[in-house]
Tab-separated table of C-alpha atoms and ligand atoms in Angstrom:
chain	number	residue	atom	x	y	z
A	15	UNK	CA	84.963	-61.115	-96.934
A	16	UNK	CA	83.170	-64.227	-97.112
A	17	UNK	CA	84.378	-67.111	-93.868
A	18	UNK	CA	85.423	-69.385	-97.240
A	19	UNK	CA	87.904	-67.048	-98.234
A	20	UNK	CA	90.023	-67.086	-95.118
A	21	UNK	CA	93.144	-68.867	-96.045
A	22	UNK	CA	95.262	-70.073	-92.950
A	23	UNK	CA	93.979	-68.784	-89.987
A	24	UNK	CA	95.003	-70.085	-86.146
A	25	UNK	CA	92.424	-69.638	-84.104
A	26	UNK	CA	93.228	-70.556	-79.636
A	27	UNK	CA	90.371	-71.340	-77.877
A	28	UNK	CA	91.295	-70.627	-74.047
A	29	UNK	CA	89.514	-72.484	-71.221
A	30	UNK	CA	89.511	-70.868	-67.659
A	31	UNK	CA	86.769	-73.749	-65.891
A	32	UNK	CA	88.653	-75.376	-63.311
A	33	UNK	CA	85.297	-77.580	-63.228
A	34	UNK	CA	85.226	-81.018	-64.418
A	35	UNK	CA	82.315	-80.954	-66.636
A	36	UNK	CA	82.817	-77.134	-67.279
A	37	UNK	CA	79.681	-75.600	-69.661
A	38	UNK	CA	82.295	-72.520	-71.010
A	39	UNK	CA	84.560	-75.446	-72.014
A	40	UNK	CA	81.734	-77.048	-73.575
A	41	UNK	CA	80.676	-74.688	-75.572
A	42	UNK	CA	83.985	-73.491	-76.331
A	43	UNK	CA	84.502	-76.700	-77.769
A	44	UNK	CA	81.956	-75.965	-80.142
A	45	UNK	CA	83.138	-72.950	-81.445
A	46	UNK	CA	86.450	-74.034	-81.847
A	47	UNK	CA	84.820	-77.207	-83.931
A	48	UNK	CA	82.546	-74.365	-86.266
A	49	UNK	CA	85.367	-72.778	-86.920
A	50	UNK	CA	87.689	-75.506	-87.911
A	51	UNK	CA	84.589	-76.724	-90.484
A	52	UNK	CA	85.275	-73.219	-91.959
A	53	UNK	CA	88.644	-74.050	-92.200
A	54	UNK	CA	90.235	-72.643	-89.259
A	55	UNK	CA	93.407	-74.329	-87.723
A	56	UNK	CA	92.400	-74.789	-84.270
A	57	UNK	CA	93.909	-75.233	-80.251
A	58	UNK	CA	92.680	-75.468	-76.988
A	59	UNK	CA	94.300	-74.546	-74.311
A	60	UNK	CA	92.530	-75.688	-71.101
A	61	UNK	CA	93.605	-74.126	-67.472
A	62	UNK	CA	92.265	-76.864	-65.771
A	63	UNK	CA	95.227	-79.343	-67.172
A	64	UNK	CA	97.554	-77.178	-68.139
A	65	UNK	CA	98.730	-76.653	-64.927
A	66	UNK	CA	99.857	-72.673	-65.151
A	67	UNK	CA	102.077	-71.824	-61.661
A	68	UNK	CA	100.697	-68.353	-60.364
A	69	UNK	CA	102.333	-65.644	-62.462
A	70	UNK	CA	105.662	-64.284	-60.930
A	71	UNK	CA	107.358	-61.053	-62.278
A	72	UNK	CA	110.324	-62.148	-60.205
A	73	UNK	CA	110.756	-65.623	-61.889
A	74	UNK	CA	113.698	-65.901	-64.779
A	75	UNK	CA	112.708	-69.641	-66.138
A	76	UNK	CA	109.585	-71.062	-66.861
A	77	UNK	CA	107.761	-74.087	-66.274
A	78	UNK	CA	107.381	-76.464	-69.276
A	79	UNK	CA	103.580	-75.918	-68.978
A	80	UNK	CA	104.171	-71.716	-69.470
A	81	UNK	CA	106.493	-72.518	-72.563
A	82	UNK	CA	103.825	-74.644	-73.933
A	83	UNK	CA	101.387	-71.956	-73.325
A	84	UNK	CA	103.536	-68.994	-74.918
A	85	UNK	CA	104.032	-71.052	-78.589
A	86	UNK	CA	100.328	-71.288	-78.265
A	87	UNK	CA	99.409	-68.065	-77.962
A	88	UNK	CA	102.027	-66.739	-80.258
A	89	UNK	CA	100.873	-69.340	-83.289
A	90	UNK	CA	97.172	-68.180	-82.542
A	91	UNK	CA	96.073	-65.427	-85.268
A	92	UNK	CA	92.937	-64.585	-82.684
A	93	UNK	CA	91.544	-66.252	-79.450
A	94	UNK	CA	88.157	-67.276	-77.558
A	95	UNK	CA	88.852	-66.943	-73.835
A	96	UNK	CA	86.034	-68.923	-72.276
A	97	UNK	CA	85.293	-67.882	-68.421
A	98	UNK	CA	82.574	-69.008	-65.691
A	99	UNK	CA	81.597	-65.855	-63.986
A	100	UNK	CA	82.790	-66.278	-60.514
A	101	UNK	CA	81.498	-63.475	-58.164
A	102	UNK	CA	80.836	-61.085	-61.219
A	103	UNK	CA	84.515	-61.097	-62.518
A	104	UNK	CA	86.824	-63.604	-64.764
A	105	UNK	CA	87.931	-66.542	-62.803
A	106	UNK	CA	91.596	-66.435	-61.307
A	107	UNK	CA	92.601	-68.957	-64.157
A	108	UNK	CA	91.872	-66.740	-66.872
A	109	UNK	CA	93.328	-63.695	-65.284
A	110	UNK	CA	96.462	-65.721	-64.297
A	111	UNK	CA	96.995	-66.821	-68.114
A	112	UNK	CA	96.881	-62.973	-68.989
A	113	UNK	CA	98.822	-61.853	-66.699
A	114	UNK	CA	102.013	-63.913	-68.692
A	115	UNK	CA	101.029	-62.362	-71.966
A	116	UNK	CA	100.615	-58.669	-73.604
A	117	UNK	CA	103.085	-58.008	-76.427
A	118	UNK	CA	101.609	-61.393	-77.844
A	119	UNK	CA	98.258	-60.336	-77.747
A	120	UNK	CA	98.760	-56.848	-79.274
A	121	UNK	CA	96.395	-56.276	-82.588
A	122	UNK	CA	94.662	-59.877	-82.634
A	123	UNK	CA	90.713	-60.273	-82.080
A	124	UNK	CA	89.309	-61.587	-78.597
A	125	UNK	CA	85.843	-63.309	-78.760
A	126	UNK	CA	83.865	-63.874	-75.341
A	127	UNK	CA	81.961	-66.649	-73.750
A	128	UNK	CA	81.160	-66.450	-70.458
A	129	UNK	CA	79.345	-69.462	-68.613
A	130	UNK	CA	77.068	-67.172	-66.252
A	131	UNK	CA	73.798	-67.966	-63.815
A	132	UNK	CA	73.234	-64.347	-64.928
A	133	UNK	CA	74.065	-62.473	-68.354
A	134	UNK	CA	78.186	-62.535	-67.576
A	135	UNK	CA	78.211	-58.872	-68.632
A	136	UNK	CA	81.142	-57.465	-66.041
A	137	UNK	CA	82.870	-60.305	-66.761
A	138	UNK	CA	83.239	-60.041	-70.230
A	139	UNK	CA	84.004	-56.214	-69.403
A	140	UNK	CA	86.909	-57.214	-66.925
A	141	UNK	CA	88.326	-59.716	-70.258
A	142	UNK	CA	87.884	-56.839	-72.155
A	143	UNK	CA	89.654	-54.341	-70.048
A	144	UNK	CA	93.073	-56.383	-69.688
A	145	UNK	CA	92.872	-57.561	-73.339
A	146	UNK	CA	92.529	-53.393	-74.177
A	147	UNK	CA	95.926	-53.162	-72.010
A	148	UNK	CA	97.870	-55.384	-74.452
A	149	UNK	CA	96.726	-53.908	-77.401
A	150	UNK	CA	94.378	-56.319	-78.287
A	151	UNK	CA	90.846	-55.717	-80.372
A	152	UNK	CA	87.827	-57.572	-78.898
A	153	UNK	CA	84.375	-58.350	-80.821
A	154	UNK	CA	81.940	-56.142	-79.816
A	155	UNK	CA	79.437	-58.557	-77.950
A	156	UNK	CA	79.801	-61.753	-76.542
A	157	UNK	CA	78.690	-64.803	-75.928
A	158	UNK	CA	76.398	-66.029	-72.390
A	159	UNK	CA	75.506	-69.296	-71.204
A	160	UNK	CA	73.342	-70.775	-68.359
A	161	UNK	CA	74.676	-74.056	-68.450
A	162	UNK	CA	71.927	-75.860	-66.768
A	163	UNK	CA	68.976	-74.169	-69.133
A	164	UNK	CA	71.364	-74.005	-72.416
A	165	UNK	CA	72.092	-77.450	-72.686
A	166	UNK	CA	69.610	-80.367	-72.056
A	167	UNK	CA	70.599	-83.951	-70.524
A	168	UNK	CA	72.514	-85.162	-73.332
A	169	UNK	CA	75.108	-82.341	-73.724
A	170	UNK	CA	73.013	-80.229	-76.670
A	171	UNK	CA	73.086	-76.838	-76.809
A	172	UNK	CA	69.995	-74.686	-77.247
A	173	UNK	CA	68.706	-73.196	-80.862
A	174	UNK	CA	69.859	-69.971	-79.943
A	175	UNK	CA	72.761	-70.776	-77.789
A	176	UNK	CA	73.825	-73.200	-81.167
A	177	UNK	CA	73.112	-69.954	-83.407
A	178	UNK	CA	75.277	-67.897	-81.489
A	179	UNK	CA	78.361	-70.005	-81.348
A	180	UNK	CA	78.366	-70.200	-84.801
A	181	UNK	CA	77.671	-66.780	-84.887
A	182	UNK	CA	80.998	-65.956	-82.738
A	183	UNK	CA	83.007	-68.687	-84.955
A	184	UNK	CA	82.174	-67.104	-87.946
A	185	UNK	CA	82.593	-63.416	-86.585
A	186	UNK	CA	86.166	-64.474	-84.455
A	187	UNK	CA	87.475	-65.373	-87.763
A	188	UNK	CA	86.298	-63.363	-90.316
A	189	UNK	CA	86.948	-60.115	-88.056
A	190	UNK	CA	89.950	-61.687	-86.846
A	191	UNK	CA	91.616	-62.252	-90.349
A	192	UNK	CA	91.137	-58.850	-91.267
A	193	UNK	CA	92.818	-57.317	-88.322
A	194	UNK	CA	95.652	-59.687	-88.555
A	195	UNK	CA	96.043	-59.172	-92.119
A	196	UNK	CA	96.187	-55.192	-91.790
A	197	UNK	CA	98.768	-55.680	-88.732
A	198	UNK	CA	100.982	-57.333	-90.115
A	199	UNK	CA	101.496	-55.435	-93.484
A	200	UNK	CA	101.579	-52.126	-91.122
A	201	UNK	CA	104.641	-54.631	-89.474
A	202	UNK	CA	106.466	-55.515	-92.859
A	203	UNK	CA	106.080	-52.033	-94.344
A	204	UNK	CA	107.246	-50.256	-90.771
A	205	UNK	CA	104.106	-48.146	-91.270
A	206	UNK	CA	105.808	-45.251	-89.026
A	207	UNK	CA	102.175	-43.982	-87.679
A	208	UNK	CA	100.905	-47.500	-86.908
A	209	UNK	CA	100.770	-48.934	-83.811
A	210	UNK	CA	101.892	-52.129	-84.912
A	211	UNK	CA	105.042	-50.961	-85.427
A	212	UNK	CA	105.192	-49.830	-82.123
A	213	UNK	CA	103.416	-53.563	-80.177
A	214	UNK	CA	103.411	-56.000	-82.565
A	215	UNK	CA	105.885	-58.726	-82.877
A	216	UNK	CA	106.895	-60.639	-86.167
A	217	UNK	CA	105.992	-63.950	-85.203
B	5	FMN	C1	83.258	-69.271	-56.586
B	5	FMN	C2	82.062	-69.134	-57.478
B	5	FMN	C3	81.493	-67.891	-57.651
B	5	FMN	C4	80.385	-67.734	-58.494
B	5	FMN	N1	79.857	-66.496	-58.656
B	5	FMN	C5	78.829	-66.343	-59.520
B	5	FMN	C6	78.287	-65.053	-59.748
B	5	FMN	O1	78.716	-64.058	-59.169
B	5	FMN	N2	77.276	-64.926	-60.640
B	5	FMN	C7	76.783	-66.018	-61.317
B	5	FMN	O2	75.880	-65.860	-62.119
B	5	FMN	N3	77.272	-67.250	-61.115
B	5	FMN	C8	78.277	-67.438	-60.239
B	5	FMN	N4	78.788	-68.690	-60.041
B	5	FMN	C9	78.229	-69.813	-60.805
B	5	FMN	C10	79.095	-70.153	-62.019
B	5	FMN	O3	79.322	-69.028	-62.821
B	5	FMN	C11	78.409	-71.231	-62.840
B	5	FMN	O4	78.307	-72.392	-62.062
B	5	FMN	C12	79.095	-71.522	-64.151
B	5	FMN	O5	78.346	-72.456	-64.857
B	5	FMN	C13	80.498	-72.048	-63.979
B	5	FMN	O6	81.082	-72.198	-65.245
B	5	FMN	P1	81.706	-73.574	-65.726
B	5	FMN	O7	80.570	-74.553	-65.814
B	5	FMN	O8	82.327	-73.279	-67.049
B	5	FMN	O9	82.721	-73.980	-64.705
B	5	FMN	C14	79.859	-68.870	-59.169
B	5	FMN	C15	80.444	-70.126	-58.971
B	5	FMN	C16	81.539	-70.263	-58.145
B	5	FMN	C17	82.153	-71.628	-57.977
């Protein structure tokens, strides 16, 4: 499947910086605007404004902010989740925006970008793990940044760092159309040995 074949595709890009000035945002900015040029509808969701209260099992209504947050991530066909490395694991943010979500996430593709002084492997691993719990595919590598070497003075990303953004755009979506595609025939058809039959939702 070519990326100019993909007909209506909603892609979430999900920010978990609480840093003004955040690199992961930054570059997850530019994925989000590659994949749009390919004709991807595209969000962002960014923790630092959105202004998430600390998941609560216990809590019966929501904050306007979490409400927000759920239409998002139900309209979104596949997601970027965008994470500084913060002692070798995904920042709080990131993990507290998962921890509202699982039966939403169930058969839709997970790209990576991890904003890292080192290669933001266990990090990506950790993202992985709790996506894996809500029945969620991820993309087999991701995407690492040192902010202060990948970009220069003016906000421009690196050849290679530029190359793989698009790289993850392209991949996010093409991988991520597929999967959704499959999932939600095995849905309409009540494919009885799928597991989307079992996890997904129609939405
Ligand atoms: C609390 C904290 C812990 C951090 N731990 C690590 C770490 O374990 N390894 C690392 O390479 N960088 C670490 N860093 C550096 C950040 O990952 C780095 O500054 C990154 O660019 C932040 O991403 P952002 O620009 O998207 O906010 C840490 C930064 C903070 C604030």
């Amino acid at each position: 499947m070519a990326t100019g074949d993909i007909v209506a595709f909603n892609l979430l890009g999900v920010s978990g910086s609480m840093r003004l000035g955040s690199y992961s945002l930054k570059a997850l900015t530019m994925v989000l605007e590659s994949a749009a040029s390919h004709s991807a509808q595209t969000k962002l969701l960014d923790l630092r404004t959105a202004d998430l209260p600390m998941f609560s099992p216990d809590r019966d209504e929501h904050a306007a902010s979490v409400i927000e947050a759920t239409a998002m991530v139900t309209w979104a066909d596949a997601f970027v989740l965008a994470c500084p490395d913060y002692h070798g694991s995904m920042s709080g943010a990131i993990k507290n925006f998962l921890d509202y979500h699982w039966e939403e996430l169930a058969g839709k593709l997970f790209g990576y970008l991890v904003s890292s002084h080192e290669k933001g492997l266990t990090v990506m691993d950790q993202m992985r793990t709790a996506v894996r719990q809500c029945y969620g595919w991820s993309l087999p590598y991701g995407v690492s940044l040192h902010g202060e070497q990948d970009f220069d003075e003016a906000g421009k990303p690196s050849a290679t760092l530029d190359e793989r953004l698009r790289m993850l755009a392209r991949d996010v979506m093409v991988y991520g159309a597929m999967l959704r595609q499959q999932f939600q025939a095995d849905i309409e058809q009540s494919v009885a040995d799928s597991f989307a039959s079992r996890y997904g939702n129609q939405s």
